[in-house]
Amino acid sequence: TALQRCASASEACSWRKSCASCACVLLTLSPTPASPTRRQLWSGLIQRSAAHTRTPNSRATCCFDVPRKQSYRATSRTSANPTIFNNAIAKTNDYDSALTPLAWAGWDAEKIFWQLAIEDIKAACDAFAPLYEESNGGDGFVSLEVSPYLAHDTEATAAQAQQLWARVKRPNLMVKIPATKAGIPAIRKAIAAGVNVNVTLIFSLARYAEVMDAYLSGLEDRAAAGHPIDHIASVASFFVSRVDSKIDPKLPDGSDLKGKAAIANAKLAY
């Protein structure tokens, strides 16, 4: 439905193909609690699923521009990543007026990127704020990813997640953290610090189980410290298409299993 709306909204939309190629399944973090403590934690949490699409920012349109999203009730969350921002900043002129004075002021590329990205994410959060408030914090989230350079550094990932949370300063922000081995404890630390987390780059069932445990452990840590957990939100982004792109070349020619591994993996995760 999202792609159909994309096509009807803009026949010249250059993002349609990339939207389809990086499709992912968002799964609510809702395993069966194993202990009385976890049962108590989960008893106060509202679990819900929501349509979720990736978009760049308010200056470059992917499927929907940010203001238009408010009228599409089927799409209640949006996400951005470094690749999307790179295409929007490097391959269009939309950012030139904001980028040029920063470059002349001597800012390096990474500092400029975060400044522009955070400005856009703030605007997106504000556009989704009515939906967030109307749903009592159940929908209306906007995701911003930590630097991929930190993917194998637990402490740096956890620190940047908290920095982004503080800089954007919006309750409907989700900080995306990759589910690398180092990312798992960073997820726990971020949740314990009160950061909403969108866990991305999940491919295996075993890693998904670790992600769920990190989320619940983070809630336990936060509750034990006496902090509220009623508005700590999180989703797990379980990738689909990349599994097929990895598995299909390994299958023999003519195999009827081609194009099926990713969906099968997602079903098992669900």
mmCIF file of C-alpha atoms in Angstrom:
data_model
loop_
_atom_site.group_PDB
_atom_site.id
_atom_site.type_symbol
_atom_site.label_atom_id
_atom_site.label_comp_id
_atom_site.label_asym_id
_atom_site.label_seq_id
_atom_site.Cartn_x
_atom_site.Cartn_y
_atom_site.Cartn_z
ATOM 1 C CA THR A 1 0.000 0.000 0.000
ATOM 2 C CA ALA A 2 2.821 2.379 0.839
ATOM 3 C CA LEU A 3 4.481 1.794 -2.513
ATOM 4 C CA GLN A 4 1.176 2.283 -4.339
ATOM 5 C CA ARG A 5 0.718 5.594 -2.580
ATOM 6 C CA CYS A 6 4.286 6.473 -3.434
ATOM 7 C CA ALA A 7 3.592 5.875 -7.101
ATOM 8 C CA SER A 8 0.393 7.887 -7.062
ATOM 9 C CA ALA A 9 2.013 10.722 -5.123
ATOM 10 C CA SER A 10 4.915 11.115 -7.498
ATOM 11 C CA GLU A 11 5.423 9.223 -10.742
ATOM 12 C CA ALA A 12 8.986 10.523 -10.824
ATOM 13 C CA CYS A 13 9.818 9.339 -7.317
ATOM 14 C CA SER A 14 13.387 8.015 -7.570
ATOM 15 C CA TRP A 15 13.179 6.281 -4.188
ATOM 16 C CA ARG A 16 10.539 3.664 -4.989
ATOM 17 C CA LYS A 17 13.032 0.998 -5.966
ATOM 18 C CA SER A 18 15.210 1.551 -2.891
ATOM 19 C CA CYS A 19 12.142 1.514 -0.650
ATOM 20 C CA ALA A 20 11.262 -1.925 -1.924
ATOM 21 C CA SER A 21 14.810 -3.240 -1.785
ATOM 22 C CA CYS A 22 15.357 -2.381 1.863
ATOM 23 C CA ALA A 23 11.971 -3.485 3.141
ATOM 24 C CA CYS A 24 12.024 -4.868 6.626
ATOM 25 C CA VAL A 25 9.570 -6.392 9.033
ATOM 26 C CA LEU A 26 9.093 -4.595 12.322
ATOM 27 C CA LEU A 27 8.276 -6.949 15.128
ATOM 28 C CA THR A 28 6.932 -5.835 18.473
ATOM 29 C CA LEU A 29 9.314 -6.824 21.260
ATOM 30 C CA SER A 30 6.884 -9.084 23.067
ATOM 31 C CA PRO A 31 8.271 -12.460 24.116
ATOM 32 C CA THR A 32 6.547 -14.446 26.834
ATOM 33 C CA PRO A 33 7.988 -13.056 30.103
ATOM 34 C CA ALA A 34 9.928 -15.733 31.956
ATOM 35 C CA SER A 35 9.915 -14.318 35.467
ATOM 36 C CA PRO A 36 7.495 -12.567 37.845
ATOM 37 C CA THR A 37 9.625 -9.415 37.545
ATOM 38 C CA ARG A 38 9.283 -9.398 33.791
ATOM 39 C CA ARG A 39 5.601 -10.215 33.958
ATOM 40 C CA GLN A 40 5.178 -7.175 36.193
ATOM 41 C CA LEU A 41 7.160 -5.019 33.759
ATOM 42 C CA TRP A 42 5.132 -6.127 30.789
ATOM 43 C CA SER A 43 1.797 -5.794 32.552
ATOM 44 C CA GLY A 44 2.141 -2.022 32.337
ATOM 45 C CA LEU A 45 3.278 -1.855 28.720
ATOM 46 C CA ILE A 46 0.944 -1.483 25.768
ATOM 47 C CA GLN A 47 2.032 -3.666 22.870
ATOM 48 C CA ARG A 48 0.977 -2.555 19.414
ATOM 49 C CA SER A 49 2.104 -2.934 15.836
ATOM 50 C CA ALA A 50 2.275 -0.127 13.324
ATOM 51 C CA ALA A 51 2.982 0.437 9.673
ATOM 52 C CA HIS A 52 6.472 1.831 9.327
ATOM 53 C CA THR A 53 8.251 3.305 6.327
ATOM 54 C CA ARG A 54 11.691 4.683 5.695
ATOM 55 C CA THR A 55 11.975 8.230 4.483
ATOM 56 C CA PRO A 56 14.759 10.737 4.084
ATOM 57 C CA ASN A 57 13.888 14.115 5.497
ATOM 58 C CA SER A 58 11.732 17.183 5.054
ATOM 59 C CA ARG A 59 13.787 18.414 2.109
ATOM 60 C CA ALA A 60 13.822 15.291 -0.060
ATOM 61 C CA THR A 61 10.734 13.146 -0.499
ATOM 62 C CA CYS A 62 10.650 9.338 -0.265
ATOM 63 C CA CYS A 63 7.169 7.900 -0.665
ATOM 64 C CA PHE A 64 5.676 10.699 1.455
ATOM 65 C CA ASP A 65 6.941 14.076 2.497
ATOM 66 C CA VAL A 66 6.849 14.596 6.252
ATOM 67 C CA PRO A 67 3.802 16.908 6.484
ATOM 68 C CA ARG A 68 1.779 14.631 4.208
ATOM 69 C CA LYS A 69 2.385 11.679 6.513
ATOM 70 C CA GLN A 70 -0.002 13.103 9.045
ATOM 71 C CA SER A 71 -2.923 12.461 6.713
ATOM 72 C CA TYR A 72 -2.001 8.826 6.076
ATOM 73 C CA ARG A 73 -3.191 6.956 9.112
ATOM 74 C CA ALA A 74 -1.869 3.646 7.803
ATOM 75 C CA THR A 75 1.692 4.933 8.115
ATOM 76 C CA SER A 76 2.399 5.934 11.659
ATOM 77 C CA ARG A 77 6.190 5.857 11.961
ATOM 78 C CA THR A 78 9.107 6.870 9.784
ATOM 79 C CA SER A 79 12.824 6.205 9.705
ATOM 80 C CA ALA A 80 16.014 7.578 8.198
ATOM 81 C CA ASN A 81 19.481 6.110 7.781
ATOM 82 C CA PRO A 82 22.922 7.340 6.624
ATOM 83 C CA THR A 83 22.426 6.074 3.053
ATOM 84 C CA ILE A 84 19.180 7.991 2.652
ATOM 85 C CA PHE A 85 20.724 11.169 4.027
ATOM 86 C CA ASN A 86 23.792 10.712 1.829
ATOM 87 C CA ASN A 87 21.642 10.540 -1.289
ATOM 88 C CA ALA A 88 19.561 13.507 -0.217
ATOM 89 C CA ILE A 89 22.538 15.697 0.698
ATOM 90 C CA ALA A 90 25.112 14.650 -1.914
ATOM 91 C CA LYS A 91 22.879 14.049 -4.928
ATOM 92 C CA THR A 92 20.459 16.987 -4.720
ATOM 93 C CA ASN A 93 20.723 20.729 -4.217
ATOM 94 C CA ASP A 94 18.153 20.764 -1.427
ATOM 95 C CA TYR A 95 20.739 21.191 1.320
ATOM 96 C CA ASP A 96 23.083 23.661 -0.357
ATOM 97 C CA SER A 97 21.777 26.752 1.402
ATOM 98 C CA ALA A 98 22.185 25.125 4.817
ATOM 99 C CA LEU A 99 25.410 23.276 4.047
ATOM 100 C CA THR A 100 27.445 26.058 2.435
ATOM 101 C CA PRO A 101 27.772 28.421 5.433
ATOM 102 C CA LEU A 102 28.726 25.506 7.687
ATOM 103 C CA ALA A 103 31.446 24.438 5.255
ATOM 104 C CA TRP A 104 32.753 28.007 5.016
ATOM 105 C CA ALA A 105 32.814 28.128 8.807
ATOM 106 C CA GLY A 106 35.272 25.232 8.782
ATOM 107 C CA TRP A 107 32.975 22.454 9.981
ATOM 108 C CA ASP A 108 34.078 18.964 8.952
ATOM 109 C CA ALA A 109 31.805 16.658 6.952
ATOM 110 C CA GLU A 110 30.653 14.557 9.907
ATOM 111 C CA LYS A 111 29.765 17.572 12.029
ATOM 112 C CA ILE A 112 27.804 19.093 9.133
ATOM 113 C CA PHE A 113 25.971 15.803 8.563
ATOM 114 C CA TRP A 114 24.799 15.516 12.161
ATOM 115 C CA GLN A 115 23.695 19.140 12.257
ATOM 116 C CA LEU A 116 21.581 18.766 9.111
ATOM 117 C CA ALA A 117 20.262 15.338 10.079
ATOM 118 C CA ILE A 118 19.213 16.435 13.552
ATOM 119 C CA GLU A 119 17.456 19.524 12.186
ATOM 120 C CA ASP A 120 15.408 17.342 9.833
ATOM 121 C CA ILE A 121 14.673 14.684 12.437
ATOM 122 C CA LYS A 122 13.429 17.370 14.833
ATOM 123 C CA ALA A 123 11.086 18.650 12.127
ATOM 124 C CA ALA A 124 9.851 15.125 11.414
ATOM 125 C CA CYS A 125 9.276 14.481 15.126
ATOM 126 C CA ASP A 126 7.264 17.682 15.351
ATOM 127 C CA ALA A 127 5.179 16.663 12.334
ATOM 128 C CA PHE A 128 4.369 13.354 14.013
ATOM 129 C CA ALA A 129 3.848 14.845 17.471
ATOM 130 C CA PRO A 130 0.026 15.028 17.218
ATOM 131 C CA LEU A 131 -0.139 11.335 16.369
ATOM 132 C CA TYR A 132 2.243 10.510 19.209
ATOM 133 C CA GLU A 133 0.129 12.440 21.696
ATOM 134 C CA GLU A 134 -3.166 11.119 20.330
ATOM 135 C CA SER A 135 -1.951 7.513 20.685
ATOM 136 C CA ASN A 136 -0.478 8.153 24.157
ATOM 137 C CA GLY A 137 3.013 7.342 22.935
ATOM 138 C CA GLY A 138 2.022 4.278 20.944
ATOM 139 C CA ASP A 139 2.672 5.651 17.439
ATOM 140 C CA GLY A 140 4.215 8.657 15.704
ATOM 141 C CA PHE A 141 7.884 7.750 16.092
ATOM 142 C CA VAL A 142 10.795 8.953 13.947
ATOM 143 C CA SER A 143 14.075 7.001 13.874
ATOM 144 C CA LEU A 144 17.647 8.299 13.535
ATOM 145 C CA GLU A 145 20.579 5.887 13.317
ATOM 146 C CA VAL A 146 23.823 6.029 15.273
ATOM 147 C CA SER A 147 27.024 6.232 13.254
ATOM 148 C CA PRO A 148 27.862 2.958 11.470
ATOM 149 C CA TYR A 149 31.501 3.564 12.404
ATOM 150 C CA LEU A 150 30.552 2.685 15.986
ATOM 151 C CA ALA A 151 28.880 -0.646 15.165
ATOM 152 C CA HIS A 152 31.525 -2.682 17.006
ATOM 153 C CA ASP A 153 32.044 -0.318 19.951
ATOM 154 C CA THR A 154 29.553 -0.812 22.785
ATOM 155 C CA GLU A 155 30.456 2.217 24.895
ATOM 156 C CA ALA A 156 30.657 4.626 21.968
ATOM 157 C CA THR A 157 27.324 3.413 20.566
ATOM 158 C CA ALA A 158 25.572 3.770 23.927
ATOM 159 C CA ALA A 159 27.103 7.223 24.424
ATOM 160 C CA GLN A 160 26.071 8.479 20.985
ATOM 161 C CA ALA A 161 22.543 7.114 21.421
ATOM 162 C CA GLN A 162 22.196 9.204 24.557
ATOM 163 C CA GLN A 163 23.772 12.235 22.864
ATOM 164 C CA LEU A 164 21.340 12.050 19.938
ATOM 165 C CA TRP A 165 18.451 11.649 22.371
ATOM 166 C CA ALA A 166 19.574 14.786 24.206
ATOM 167 C CA ARG A 167 20.171 16.813 21.028
ATOM 168 C CA VAL A 168 16.881 15.981 19.318
ATOM 169 C CA LYS A 169 15.030 16.236 22.627
ATOM 170 C CA ARG A 170 11.725 14.814 21.361
ATOM 171 C CA PRO A 171 9.784 12.037 23.142
ATOM 172 C CA ASN A 172 8.828 10.436 19.813
ATOM 173 C CA LEU A 173 12.414 9.928 18.660
ATOM 174 C CA MET A 174 13.778 6.404 18.278
ATOM 175 C CA VAL A 175 17.534 5.938 18.050
ATOM 176 C CA LYS A 176 18.512 3.101 15.721
ATOM 177 C CA ILE A 177 21.172 0.762 17.061
ATOM 178 C CA PRO A 178 22.477 -2.171 14.980
ATOM 179 C CA ALA A 179 22.174 -5.635 16.503
ATOM 180 C CA THR A 180 25.877 -6.405 16.251
ATOM 181 C CA LYS A 181 27.523 -8.319 19.068
ATOM 182 C CA ALA A 182 28.720 -5.020 20.515
ATOM 183 C CA GLY A 183 25.348 -3.437 19.870
ATOM 184 C CA ILE A 184 23.436 -5.795 22.180
ATOM 185 C CA PRO A 185 24.810 -4.387 25.474
ATOM 186 C CA ALA A 186 24.550 -0.877 24.001
ATOM 187 C CA ILE A 187 20.824 -1.471 23.480
ATOM 188 C CA ARG A 188 20.460 -2.442 27.132
ATOM 189 C CA LYS A 189 22.375 0.646 28.269
ATOM 190 C CA ALA A 190 20.327 2.960 26.035
ATOM 191 C CA ILE A 191 16.992 1.542 27.223
ATOM 192 C CA ALA A 192 18.126 1.832 30.843
ATOM 193 C CA ALA A 193 19.013 5.481 30.163
ATOM 194 C CA GLY A 194 15.473 6.156 28.911
ATOM 195 C CA VAL A 195 16.219 6.217 25.181
ATOM 196 C CA ASN A 196 13.639 4.807 22.751
ATOM 197 C CA VAL A 197 15.469 2.280 20.582
ATOM 198 C CA ASN A 198 14.833 0.918 17.093
ATOM 199 C CA VAL A 199 17.038 -2.169 16.855
ATOM 200 C CA THR A 200 18.132 -2.672 13.264
ATOM 201 C CA LEU A 201 20.195 -5.169 11.230
ATOM 202 C CA ILE A 202 18.681 -8.294 12.777
ATOM 203 C CA PHE A 203 19.061 -11.348 10.563
ATOM 204 C CA SER A 204 19.078 -14.458 12.751
ATOM 205 C CA LEU A 205 16.621 -15.902 15.233
ATOM 206 C CA ALA A 206 19.398 -16.319 17.805
ATOM 207 C CA ARG A 207 20.325 -12.649 17.594
ATOM 208 C CA TYR A 208 16.659 -11.647 17.789
ATOM 209 C CA ALA A 209 16.404 -13.541 21.096
ATOM 210 C CA GLU A 210 19.437 -11.589 22.373
ATOM 211 C CA VAL A 211 17.772 -8.333 21.310
ATOM 212 C CA MET A 212 14.598 -9.160 23.233
ATOM 213 C CA ASP A 213 16.623 -10.008 26.332
ATOM 214 C CA ALA A 214 18.604 -6.758 26.053
ATOM 215 C CA TYR A 215 15.375 -4.772 25.856
ATOM 216 C CA LEU A 216 13.818 -6.475 28.884
ATOM 217 C CA SER A 217 17.068 -6.252 30.849
ATOM 218 C CA GLY A 218 17.284 -2.535 30.074
ATOM 219 C CA LEU A 219 13.754 -2.064 31.409
ATOM 220 C CA GLU A 220 14.650 -4.016 34.531
ATOM 221 C CA ASP A 221 17.764 -1.899 35.077
ATOM 222 C CA ARG A 222 15.759 1.288 34.682
ATOM 223 C CA ALA A 223 12.965 0.122 36.985
ATOM 224 C CA ALA A 224 15.502 -0.984 39.597
ATOM 225 C CA ALA A 225 17.002 2.510 39.516
ATOM 226 C CA GLY A 226 13.576 3.955 40.306
ATOM 227 C CA HIS A 227 12.931 5.514 36.907
ATOM 228 C CA PRO A 228 9.623 5.257 34.980
ATOM 229 C CA ILE A 229 9.353 2.815 32.086
ATOM 230 C CA ASP A 230 5.812 3.505 30.912
ATOM 231 C CA HIS A 231 6.945 5.510 27.875
ATOM 232 C CA ILE A 232 10.054 3.591 26.861
ATOM 233 C CA ALA A 233 9.316 2.380 23.327
ATOM 234 C CA SER A 234 11.266 -0.028 21.160
ATOM 235 C CA VAL A 235 10.937 -2.041 17.965
ATOM 236 C CA ALA A 236 13.049 -4.747 16.358
ATOM 237 C CA SER A 237 13.719 -4.329 12.634
ATOM 238 C CA PHE A 238 14.064 -7.843 11.248
ATOM 239 C CA PHE A 239 15.521 -7.640 7.747
ATOM 240 C CA VAL A 240 13.937 -9.546 4.899
ATOM 241 C CA SER A 241 15.275 -8.769 1.413
ATOM 242 C CA ARG A 242 18.958 -8.925 2.351
ATOM 243 C CA VAL A 243 18.540 -12.542 3.435
ATOM 244 C CA ASP A 244 17.398 -13.548 -0.056
ATOM 245 C CA SER A 245 20.187 -11.563 -1.694
ATOM 246 C CA LYS A 246 22.681 -13.557 0.400
ATOM 247 C CA ILE A 247 21.060 -17.005 0.165
ATOM 248 C CA ASP A 248 19.819 -17.094 -3.443
ATOM 249 C CA PRO A 249 23.293 -17.053 -5.092
ATOM 250 C CA LYS A 250 24.215 -20.129 -3.037
ATOM 251 C CA LEU A 251 21.244 -22.150 -4.323
ATOM 252 C CA PRO A 252 21.516 -24.299 -7.472
ATOM 253 C CA ASP A 253 20.111 -22.925 -10.718
ATOM 254 C CA GLY A 254 16.394 -23.520 -11.038
ATOM 255 C CA SER A 255 15.893 -24.119 -7.314
ATOM 256 C CA ASP A 256 12.308 -23.506 -6.240
ATOM 257 C CA LEU A 257 13.663 -22.186 -2.917
ATOM 258 C CA LYS A 258 14.970 -18.992 -4.483
ATOM 259 C CA GLY A 259 13.239 -15.933 -3.120
ATOM 260 C CA LYS A 260 11.749 -17.858 -0.199
ATOM 261 C CA ALA A 261 14.403 -17.962 2.529
ATOM 262 C CA ALA A 262 13.838 -14.399 3.719
ATOM 263 C CA ILE A 263 10.086 -14.746 4.189
ATOM 264 C CA ALA A 264 10.555 -18.123 5.889
ATOM 265 C CA ASN A 265 13.085 -16.574 8.279
ATOM 266 C CA ALA A 266 10.726 -13.686 9.050
ATOM 267 C CA LYS A 267 7.843 -16.091 9.713
ATOM 268 C CA LEU A 268 9.957 -18.039 12.179
ATOM 269 C CA ALA A 269 10.930 -14.824 13.940
ATOM 270 C CA TYR A 270 7.308 -13.717 14.128
#
